[in-house]
CSV table of C-alpha atoms in Angstrom, one decimal:
chain,number,residue,atom,x,y,z
O,761,MET,CA,-161.0,78.2,-140.3
O,762,LYS,CA,-159.3,75.4,-138.3
O,763,PHE,CA,-161.0,72.8,-140.5
O,764,THR,CA,-159.7,74.5,-143.6
O,765,THR,CA,-156.2,74.7,-142.2
O,766,LEU,CA,-156.2,71.0,-141.2
O,767,THR,CA,-157.6,70.0,-144.5
O,768,THR,CA,-154.9,71.9,-146.4
O,769,ALA,CA,-152.2,70.3,-144.2
O,770,LEU,CA,-153.6,66.8,-144.9
O,771,VAL,CA,-153.7,67.5,-148.7
O,772,PHE,CA,-150.1,68.6,-148.6
O,773,THR,CA,-149.1,65.5,-146.6
O,774,ALA,CA,-150.9,63.2,-149.0
O,775,ALA,CA,-149.2,64.9,-151.9
O,776,ASN,CA,-145.8,64.4,-150.4
O,777,VAL,CA,-146.4,60.7,-149.7
O,778,LEU,CA,-147.6,60.0,-153.2
O,779,ALA,CA,-145.0,62.0,-155.0
O,780,ASP,CA,-141.4,61.0,-155.7
O,781,ILE,CA,-139.4,63.5,-153.6
O,782,VAL,CA,-135.6,63.7,-153.8
O,783,PRO,CA,-133.2,66.1,-152.0
O,784,VAL,CA,-131.6,68.8,-154.1
O,785,GLN,CA,-129.2,71.7,-153.7
O,786,LEU,CA,-128.8,74.6,-156.1
O,787,PHE,CA,-125.4,76.0,-157.3
O,788,VAL,CA,-124.2,78.8,-159.6
O,789,GLN,CA,-122.7,78.1,-163.0
O,790,SER,CA,-121.1,81.3,-164.3
O,791,ASP,CA,-118.2,82.6,-166.4
O,792,ASP,CA,-117.5,84.9,-163.4
O,793,ALA,CA,-114.7,83.1,-161.4
O,794,ALA,CA,-115.8,84.6,-158.1
O,795,LEU,CA,-119.4,83.4,-158.5
O,796,ASN,CA,-118.9,80.1,-160.3
O,797,GLY,CA,-119.5,77.2,-157.9
O,798,GLN,CA,-121.1,79.3,-155.2
O,799,ALA,CA,-124.4,78.0,-153.7
O,800,LEU,CA,-127.9,79.4,-153.4
O,801,THR,CA,-129.9,79.8,-150.2
O,802,SER,CA,-133.1,81.6,-149.4
O,803,THR,CA,-133.8,84.1,-146.8
O,804,HIS,CA,-137.1,85.3,-145.3
O,805,GLU,CA,-138.3,88.5,-146.9
O,806,GLY,CA,-142.0,88.4,-146.1
O,807,ALA,CA,-145.0,86.3,-145.2
O,808,GLY,CA,-144.5,83.0,-146.9
O,809,ILE,CA,-141.7,84.5,-149.1
O,810,ASN,CA,-138.0,83.8,-149.1
O,811,TYR,CA,-135.6,85.5,-151.7
O,812,PHE,CA,-132.7,83.5,-153.1
O,813,PHE,CA,-129.2,84.8,-152.5
O,814,VAL,CA,-125.7,83.6,-153.5
O,815,ASP,CA,-124.0,82.1,-150.5
O,816,THR,CA,-121.2,79.7,-149.6
O,817,ASN,CA,-123.6,77.1,-148.1
O,818,ALA,CA,-126.4,75.5,-150.2
O,819,GLN,CA,-129.9,75.2,-148.8
O,820,GLN,CA,-131.3,71.7,-148.6
O,821,LEU,CA,-134.4,71.7,-150.8
O,822,GLN,CA,-136.7,69.0,-152.2
O,823,TYR,CA,-137.6,68.1,-155.8
O,824,ASP,CA,-141.0,66.7,-156.6
O,825,GLU,CA,-140.2,64.6,-159.7
O,826,ASP,CA,-143.9,64.0,-160.5
O,827,ASN,CA,-145.0,67.7,-160.3
O,828,LYS,CA,-141.5,69.0,-161.3
O,829,GLN,CA,-141.3,71.5,-158.5
O,830,VAL,CA,-138.4,72.6,-156.3
O,831,PHE,CA,-139.6,73.4,-152.8
O,832,ALA,CA,-139.0,73.7,-149.0
O,833,LEU,CA,-141.5,72.9,-146.3
O,834,LEU,CA,-142.9,76.0,-144.7
O,835,GLY,CA,-143.1,74.6,-141.1
O,836,GLY,CA,-144.9,76.5,-138.3
O,837,ASN,CA,-148.6,75.9,-138.1
O,838,ILE,CA,-148.7,74.1,-141.4
O,839,PRO,CA,-145.5,72.1,-141.4
O,840,ASP,CA,-146.2,70.2,-144.6
O,841,ALA,CA,-147.1,73.3,-146.7
O,842,ARG,CA,-144.7,74.1,-149.5
O,843,GLN,CA,-142.8,77.2,-150.4
O,844,SER,CA,-141.9,76.6,-154.1
O,845,LEU,CA,-139.4,78.0,-156.4
O,846,LEU,CA,-140.8,80.7,-158.6
O,847,VAL,CA,-139.7,84.0,-160.4
O,848,SER,CA,-142.1,86.7,-159.2
O,849,GLY,CA,-141.5,90.4,-159.6
O,850,ASN,CA,-138.1,89.6,-161.3
O,851,VAL,CA,-136.9,87.9,-158.1
O,852,LEU,CA,-136.2,84.2,-157.7
O,853,GLN,CA,-137.9,83.1,-154.5
O,854,LEU,CA,-139.5,80.4,-152.5
O,855,THR,CA,-143.2,81.3,-152.1
O,856,VAL,CA,-146.6,79.9,-151.2
O,857,ALA,CA,-148.2,81.8,-154.0
O,858,GLY,CA,-147.3,79.5,-156.8
O,859,ALA,CA,-144.7,77.1,-158.3
O,860,ALA,CA,-142.6,77.0,-161.4
O,861,GLU,CA,-142.2,73.9,-163.4
O,862,VAL,CA,-138.6,73.0,-163.1
O,863,THR,CA,-136.6,70.4,-165.1
O,864,PHE,CA,-133.0,69.4,-165.0
O,865,ASP,CA,-130.9,68.2,-167.9
O,866,SER,CA,-128.2,65.5,-167.8
O,867,ASP,CA,-125.7,68.0,-166.5
O,868,GLY,CA,-128.0,69.2,-163.8
O,869,VAL,CA,-128.8,72.6,-165.4
O,870,ALA,CA,-132.2,73.8,-164.3
O,871,THR,CA,-134.8,75.1,-166.7
O,872,PHE,CA,-137.9,77.0,-165.7
O,873,ASP,CA,-139.7,80.2,-166.6
O,874,GLY,CA,-137.1,82.9,-166.4
O,875,SER,CA,-134.1,80.6,-166.0
O,876,ASP,CA,-132.5,81.8,-169.2
O,877,ALA,CA,-132.1,85.3,-167.9
O,878,LEU,CA,-130.8,84.8,-164.3
O,879,TYR,CA,-128.5,87.4,-162.8
O,880,ALA,CA,-126.7,87.9,-159.5
O,881,ALA,CA,-127.4,91.5,-158.5
O,882,LYS,CA,-127.0,93.8,-155.4
O,883,ASN,CA,-129.1,96.6,-154.2
O,884,ILE,CA,-132.4,95.3,-155.6
O,885,ASN,CA,-134.5,97.1,-152.9
O,886,ASP,CA,-135.6,94.0,-151.2
O,887,PRO,CA,-137.7,94.4,-148.0
O,888,TYR,CA,-134.9,93.8,-145.5
O,889,ASN,CA,-132.1,95.2,-147.7
O,890,TYR,CA,-130.0,92.0,-147.6
O,891,SER,CA,-129.0,92.7,-151.1
O,892,ASN,CA,-127.0,95.8,-150.0
O,893,VAL,CA,-124.2,93.4,-149.1
O,894,ARG,CA,-125.3,90.1,-150.8
O,895,PHE,CA,-126.0,89.0,-154.3
O,896,ALA,CA,-129.7,88.4,-154.8
O,897,VAL,CA,-131.0,86.3,-157.7
O,898,VAL,CA,-133.1,88.1,-160.3
O,899,SER,CA,-134.5,87.3,-163.7
O,900,TYR,CA,-134.9,89.7,-166.6
O,901,PRO,CA,-136.0,87.7,-169.7
O,902,GLU,CA,-137.2,90.9,-171.4
O,903,GLY,CA,-134.0,92.8,-170.7
O,904,GLY,CA,-133.3,95.6,-168.3
O,905,ALA,CA,-131.1,93.8,-165.8
O,906,PRO,CA,-129.5,96.1,-163.2
O,907,ALA,CA,-126.1,97.6,-164.0
O,908,GLY,CA,-123.4,95.3,-162.8
O,909,ALA,CA,-125.6,92.2,-162.7
O,910,ILE,CA,-123.8,89.0,-163.4
O,911,PRO,CA,-125.5,86.3,-165.6
O,912,PHE,CA,-125.4,82.7,-164.5
O,913,LYS,CA,-127.3,79.4,-164.7
O,914,ILE,CA,-128.5,77.2,-161.9
O,915,VAL,CA,-127.2,73.6,-161.5
O,916,GLY,CA,-128.9,71.1,-159.2
O,917,LYS,CA,-127.1,68.5,-157.3
O,918,PHE,CA,-129.2,65.6,-156.0
O,919,GLY,CA,-129.0,63.4,-153.0
O,920,GLU,CA,-128.2,64.1,-149.4
O,921,PRO,CA,-125.1,66.3,-149.0
O,922,GLU,CA,-122.0,64.5,-147.8
O,923,PRO,CA,-121.0,65.5,-144.3
O,924,GLU,CA,-117.9,67.6,-144.0
O,925,THR,CA,-114.9,65.5,-143.0
O,926,SER,CA,-112.0,66.9,-141.0
O,927,SER,CA,-108.6,65.2,-140.6
O,928,ALA,CA,-108.5,63.3,-137.4
O,929,ALA,CA,-106.1,64.8,-134.9
O,930,PRO,CA,-103.2,62.5,-134.1
O,931,GLU,CA,-103.6,60.6,-130.9
O,932,PRO,CA,-101.3,61.9,-128.1
O,933,GLU,CA,-98.3,59.7,-127.3
O,934,THR,CA,-98.8,57.6,-124.3
O,935,SER,CA,-96.0,57.7,-121.6
O,936,THR,CA,-94.9,54.6,-119.8
O,937,ALA,CA,-96.3,54.6,-116.3
O,938,PRO,CA,-93.6,54.5,-113.5
O,939,PRO,CA,-93.2,51.0,-112.1
O,940,THR,CA,-95.3,50.1,-109.1
O,941,PRO,CA,-93.1,49.6,-106.0
O,942,GLU,CA,-93.0,45.9,-104.9
O,943,THR,CA,-95.1,45.2,-101.9
O,944,SER,CA,-94.5,42.4,-99.3
O,945,SER,CA,-97.2,40.6,-97.4
O,946,GLU,CA,-94.9,40.2,-94.3
O,947,VAL,CA,-95.5,42.6,-91.4
O,948,PRO,CA,-92.2,44.2,-90.6
O,949,VAL,CA,-90.9,43.5,-87.1
O,950,PRO,CA,-90.1,46.7,-85.3
O,951,THR,CA,-86.4,47.0,-84.1
O,952,PRO,CA,-86.2,47.5,-80.3
O,953,THR,CA,-84.9,50.9,-79.3
O,954,PRO,CA,-82.2,50.8,-76.6
O,955,ALA,CA,-83.1,52.6,-73.3
O,956,PRO,CA,-81.4,55.8,-72.7
O,957,ALA,CA,-78.1,55.5,-70.7
O,958,ALA,CA,-79.4,57.9,-68.0
O,959,ALA,CA,-82.3,55.6,-67.2
O,960,ALA,CA,-79.9,52.6,-66.8
O,961,ASN,CA,-77.7,54.5,-64.4
O,962,VAL,CA,-80.7,55.3,-62.2
O,963,ARG,CA,-81.6,51.6,-61.9
O,964,VAL,CA,-78.0,50.6,-61.0
O,965,GLY,CA,-77.8,53.3,-58.3
O,966,SER,CA,-81.1,52.1,-56.8
O,967,LEU,CA,-79.8,48.5,-56.5
O,968,MET,CA,-76.6,49.7,-54.8
O,969,ALA,CA,-78.6,51.7,-52.2
O,970,VAL,CA,-80.7,48.7,-51.4
O,971,ALA,CA,-77.6,46.4,-50.9
O,972,GLY,CA,-76.0,49.0,-48.6
O,973,ALA,CA,-79.1,49.2,-46.4
O,974,ALA,CA,-79.1,45.4,-46.1
O,975,ALA,CA,-75.5,45.3,-45.0
O,976,LEU,CA,-76.2,47.7,-42.1
O,977,LEU,CA,-78.9,45.4,-40.8
O,978,LEU,CA,-76.6,42.4,-40.6
């Protein structure tokens, strides 16, 4: 089993190296103003299965120009295995169970089996009930689309998405630093403090007492 898994991974890796792979994102083209220009992204709904939903952010996918397949890498234990775009059970999805042949015209409009009957619909009874609040992408080429479903086409935009740019915040104004006080290299000479008057009087009195004692001895 491990040998089979490794072999499968190597086959997928070799296919990716040999094929011409370009990044692509998918968008909605619709007469409905609320949907037109919205993006498509896929969400996990089962083992190896992601359902497509209408969203504000487009998922980064890959387009194999040689095999004409739109896919995302599965990751996990088989990082190079592909989940490819396919309509299955009336739902547009990424799956490991097959791949639709997808072409794009000069305007980027995608064509594949079921692409001429795509709708955005809610409440499609998907496994995790994401469609209760989000538009899932379904296809009904033979009719019978759910009530309230909105028809649209898929447009592909190729190349790496441009990073979102935000206006740079203005740089804060710089304030002038207060001037540095001037310093002198000369050491200040301390000013002598005069002795208190009381101490001077004591010294004068002592001298007079000594003089008086000397006079008595004469």
